[in-house]
Amino acid sequence: MKTVVNLTQQSIVVEIESVLNTYPSHPYQQAFAIPDLRQELITFVLNRIPSFYSVISDEQIPAEAEQGSLAYYKLPRKPLEQQLHLLEQQLHLQNLIHQGICLIVQEKSDWISHRVCETVQPACEPSHWFG
């Protein structure tokens, strides 16, 4: 039996993680750790690029995939002469991810600020005790 795997979504998830690692933890990484916002970012990017699928046999699917995690799948490797084109595609994908992050944070800033709390060191915060 063969299975169809959406390589695009899996590649996007990996690239989103990579791009988010370049952002500060607060509020960006914390905000996009929320499953709804993460899915919104994935959807934002998916709607703006073509999808690639691959058919693989059941023998090629490792145990992790059977449990629903296909995150390790990446787009197939290309010959050396296409590396420049792949780099261009990767930069385009990264740009879309940055755009999606900015747009979602902008549109949902109030919602994010209520759900993502910044950790404050007690010694650094002014006392409200004295009024």
PDB file of C-alpha atoms in Angstrom:
ATOM      1  CA  MET A   1       0.000   0.000   0.000  1.00  0.00           C
ATOM      2  CA  LYS A   2       1.184   3.528  -0.745  1.00  0.00           C
ATOM      3  CA  THR A   3       0.682   6.741   1.212  1.00  0.00           C
ATOM      4  CA  VAL A   4       0.584  10.322  -0.062  1.00  0.00           C
ATOM      5  CA  VAL A   5       2.711  12.678   2.024  1.00  0.00           C
ATOM      6  CA  ASN A   6       2.368  16.462   1.873  1.00  0.00           C
ATOM      7  CA  LEU A   7       6.030  17.464   1.753  1.00  0.00           C
ATOM      8  CA  THR A   8       5.216  21.151   1.586  1.00  0.00           C
ATOM      9  CA  GLN A   9       3.496  21.329   4.951  1.00  0.00           C
ATOM     10  CA  GLN A  10       6.242  19.351   6.649  1.00  0.00           C
ATOM     11  CA  SER A  11       8.928  21.588   5.128  1.00  0.00           C
ATOM     12  CA  ILE A  12       7.011  24.689   6.191  1.00  0.00           C
ATOM     13  CA  VAL A  13       6.734  23.461   9.775  1.00  0.00           C
ATOM     14  CA  VAL A  14      10.502  22.892   9.910  1.00  0.00           C
ATOM     15  CA  GLU A  15      11.233  26.285   8.313  1.00  0.00           C
ATOM     16  CA  ILE A  16       8.813  28.097  10.658  1.00  0.00           C
ATOM     17  CA  GLU A  17      10.652  26.611  13.618  1.00  0.00           C
ATOM     18  CA  SER A  18      13.952  27.784  12.154  1.00  0.00           C
ATOM     19  CA  VAL A  19      12.674  31.315  11.482  1.00  0.00           C
ATOM     20  CA  LEU A  20      10.993  31.615  14.894  1.00  0.00           C
ATOM     21  CA  ASN A  21      14.320  30.738  16.526  1.00  0.00           C
ATOM     22  CA  THR A  22      15.659  34.047  15.175  1.00  0.00           C
ATOM     23  CA  TYR A  23      12.953  35.971  17.078  1.00  0.00           C
ATOM     24  CA  PRO A  24      12.967  36.844  20.785  1.00  0.00           C
ATOM     25  CA  SER A  25      11.233  34.393  23.077  1.00  0.00           C
ATOM     26  CA  HIS A  26       8.785  37.061  24.255  1.00  0.00           C
ATOM     27  CA  PRO A  27       6.374  37.554  22.660  1.00  0.00           C
ATOM     28  CA  TYR A  28       7.085  35.792  19.341  1.00  0.00           C
ATOM     29  CA  GLN A  29       8.227  32.279  20.264  1.00  0.00           C
ATOM     30  CA  GLN A  30       5.790  32.133  23.158  1.00  0.00           C
ATOM     31  CA  ALA A  31       2.901  33.374  21.014  1.00  0.00           C
ATOM     32  CA  PHE A  32       3.527  30.906  18.201  1.00  0.00           C
ATOM     33  CA  ALA A  33       3.861  28.059  20.691  1.00  0.00           C
ATOM     34  CA  ILE A  34       0.077  28.473  21.036  1.00  0.00           C
ATOM     35  CA  PRO A  35      -1.333  25.827  18.652  1.00  0.00           C
ATOM     36  CA  ASP A  36      -4.013  28.117  17.159  1.00  0.00           C
ATOM     37  CA  LEU A  37      -1.497  30.823  16.234  1.00  0.00           C
ATOM     38  CA  ARG A  38       1.001  28.259  14.940  1.00  0.00           C
ATOM     39  CA  GLN A  39      -1.700  26.755  12.712  1.00  0.00           C
ATOM     40  CA  GLU A  40      -2.702  30.217  11.506  1.00  0.00           C
ATOM     41  CA  LEU A  41       0.909  30.888  10.488  1.00  0.00           C
ATOM     42  CA  ILE A  42       1.166  27.527   8.716  1.00  0.00           C
ATOM     43  CA  THR A  43      -2.085  28.255   6.866  1.00  0.00           C
ATOM     44  CA  PHE A  44      -0.894  31.765   5.939  1.00  0.00           C
ATOM     45  CA  VAL A  45       2.221  30.341   4.289  1.00  0.00           C
ATOM     46  CA  LEU A  46       0.506  27.305   2.709  1.00  0.00           C
ATOM     47  CA  ASN A  47      -2.040  29.548   0.999  1.00  0.00           C
ATOM     48  CA  ARG A  48       0.764  31.456  -0.721  1.00  0.00           C
ATOM     49  CA  ILE A  49       2.927  28.669  -2.151  1.00  0.00           C
ATOM     50  CA  PRO A  50       2.340  25.580  -4.313  1.00  0.00           C
ATOM     51  CA  SER A  51       2.142  22.206  -2.577  1.00  0.00           C
ATOM     52  CA  PHE A  52       4.339  19.210  -3.321  1.00  0.00           C
ATOM     53  CA  TYR A  53       3.302  15.661  -2.603  1.00  0.00           C
ATOM     54  CA  SER A  54       5.163  12.382  -2.716  1.00  0.00           C
ATOM     55  CA  VAL A  55       3.897   8.827  -2.788  1.00  0.00           C
ATOM     56  CA  ILE A  56       5.770   6.443  -0.539  1.00  0.00           C
ATOM     57  CA  SER A  57       5.262   2.788   0.263  1.00  0.00           C
ATOM     58  CA  ASP A  58       4.312   1.667   3.740  1.00  0.00           C
ATOM     59  CA  GLU A  59       7.754   0.113   4.199  1.00  0.00           C
ATOM     60  CA  GLN A  60       9.311   3.592   3.854  1.00  0.00           C
ATOM     61  CA  ILE A  61       7.158   5.079   6.625  1.00  0.00           C
ATOM     62  CA  PRO A  62       9.011   4.911   9.954  1.00  0.00           C
ATOM     63  CA  ALA A  63       7.255   4.236  13.269  1.00  0.00           C
ATOM     64  CA  GLU A  64       7.041   7.968  14.102  1.00  0.00           C
ATOM     65  CA  ALA A  65       5.006   8.574  10.944  1.00  0.00           C
ATOM     66  CA  GLU A  66       2.518   5.912  11.905  1.00  0.00           C
ATOM     67  CA  GLN A  67       1.902   7.866  15.100  1.00  0.00           C
ATOM     68  CA  GLY A  68       1.041  10.958  13.048  1.00  0.00           C
ATOM     69  CA  SER A  69       4.357  12.809  13.047  1.00  0.00           C
ATOM     70  CA  LEU A  70       5.760  13.257   9.551  1.00  0.00           C
ATOM     71  CA  ALA A  71       7.798  16.344  10.452  1.00  0.00           C
ATOM     72  CA  TYR A  72      11.109  14.789   9.403  1.00  0.00           C
ATOM     73  CA  TYR A  73      10.038  14.586   5.733  1.00  0.00           C
ATOM     74  CA  LYS A  74      11.660  17.228   3.576  1.00  0.00           C
ATOM     75  CA  LEU A  75      11.465  18.084  -0.066  1.00  0.00           C
ATOM     76  CA  PRO A  76      13.559  15.708  -2.179  1.00  0.00           C
ATOM     77  CA  ARG A  77      17.157  16.719  -2.851  1.00  0.00           C
ATOM     78  CA  LYS A  78      17.836  18.301  -6.232  1.00  0.00           C
ATOM     79  CA  PRO A  79      20.880  18.205  -8.522  1.00  0.00           C
ATOM     80  CA  LEU A  80      23.586  20.787  -7.901  1.00  0.00           C
ATOM     81  CA  GLU A  81      22.581  22.997 -10.859  1.00  0.00           C
ATOM     82  CA  GLN A  82      19.229  23.689  -9.168  1.00  0.00           C
ATOM     83  CA  GLN A  83      20.695  24.799  -5.833  1.00  0.00           C
ATOM     84  CA  LEU A  84      20.344  28.487  -6.685  1.00  0.00           C
ATOM     85  CA  HIS A  85      16.673  28.009  -7.482  1.00  0.00           C
ATOM     86  CA  LEU A  86      16.199  26.135  -4.195  1.00  0.00           C
ATOM     87  CA  LEU A  87      17.923  28.937  -2.298  1.00  0.00           C
ATOM     88  CA  GLU A  88      15.591  31.438  -3.949  1.00  0.00           C
ATOM     89  CA  GLN A  89      12.597  29.308  -2.936  1.00  0.00           C
ATOM     90  CA  GLN A  90      13.877  29.039   0.630  1.00  0.00           C
ATOM     91  CA  LEU A  91      14.349  32.806   0.867  1.00  0.00           C
ATOM     92  CA  HIS A  92      10.842  33.313  -0.515  1.00  0.00           C
ATOM     93  CA  LEU A  93       9.471  30.865   2.072  1.00  0.00           C
ATOM     94  CA  GLN A  94      11.352  32.599   4.890  1.00  0.00           C
ATOM     95  CA  ASN A  95      10.057  35.963   3.689  1.00  0.00           C
ATOM     96  CA  LEU A  96       6.472  34.646   3.728  1.00  0.00           C
ATOM     97  CA  ILE A  97       6.986  33.323   7.257  1.00  0.00           C
ATOM     98  CA  HIS A  98       8.307  36.719   8.426  1.00  0.00           C
ATOM     99  CA  GLN A  99       5.318  38.429   6.777  1.00  0.00           C
ATOM    100  CA  GLY A 100       2.917  35.988   8.428  1.00  0.00           C
ATOM    101  CA  ILE A 101       4.503  36.487  11.846  1.00  0.00           C
ATOM    102  CA  CYS A 102       4.274  40.272  11.551  1.00  0.00           C
ATOM    103  CA  LEU A 103       0.712  40.226  10.241  1.00  0.00           C
ATOM    104  CA  ILE A 104      -0.597  37.798  12.857  1.00  0.00           C
ATOM    105  CA  VAL A 105       1.136  39.584  15.739  1.00  0.00           C
ATOM    106  CA  GLN A 106      -0.225  42.897  14.477  1.00  0.00           C
ATOM    107  CA  GLU A 107      -3.786  41.634  14.019  1.00  0.00           C
ATOM    108  CA  LYS A 108      -3.876  39.686  17.292  1.00  0.00           C
ATOM    109  CA  SER A 109      -1.722  41.883  19.525  1.00  0.00           C
ATOM    110  CA  ASP A 110      -4.397  42.304  22.215  1.00  0.00           C
ATOM    111  CA  TRP A 111      -5.230  38.595  22.199  1.00  0.00           C
ATOM    112  CA  ILE A 112      -1.526  37.708  22.394  1.00  0.00           C
ATOM    113  CA  SER A 113      -0.802  40.162  25.214  1.00  0.00           C
ATOM    114  CA  HIS A 114      -3.554  38.560  27.316  1.00  0.00           C
ATOM    115  CA  ARG A 115      -2.234  35.032  26.778  1.00  0.00           C
ATOM    116  CA  VAL A 116       1.522  35.554  26.758  1.00  0.00           C
ATOM    117  CA  CYS A 117       2.921  36.999  29.942  1.00  0.00           C
ATOM    118  CA  GLU A 118       6.418  38.353  30.138  1.00  0.00           C
ATOM    119  CA  THR A 119       8.408  37.017  33.067  1.00  0.00           C
ATOM    120  CA  VAL A 120       9.606  39.902  35.199  1.00  0.00           C
ATOM    121  CA  GLN A 121      12.369  39.668  37.766  1.00  0.00           C
ATOM    122  CA  PRO A 122      11.010  41.046  41.076  1.00  0.00           C
ATOM    123  CA  ALA A 123      14.136  43.150  41.646  1.00  0.00           C
ATOM    124  CA  CYS A 124      13.728  44.825  38.227  1.00  0.00           C
ATOM    125  CA  GLU A 125      10.047  45.738  38.599  1.00  0.00           C
ATOM    126  CA  PRO A 126       9.202  48.971  40.461  1.00  0.00           C
ATOM    127  CA  SER A 127       7.196  48.441  43.607  1.00  0.00           C
ATOM    128  CA  HIS A 128       3.511  49.315  43.473  1.00  0.00           C
ATOM    129  CA  TRP A 129       3.246  48.797  47.201  1.00  0.00           C
ATOM    130  CA  PHE A 130       3.916  52.455  48.032  1.00  0.00           C
ATOM    131  CA  GLY A 131       1.257  53.659  45.606  1.00  0.00           C
TER     132      GLY A 131
END
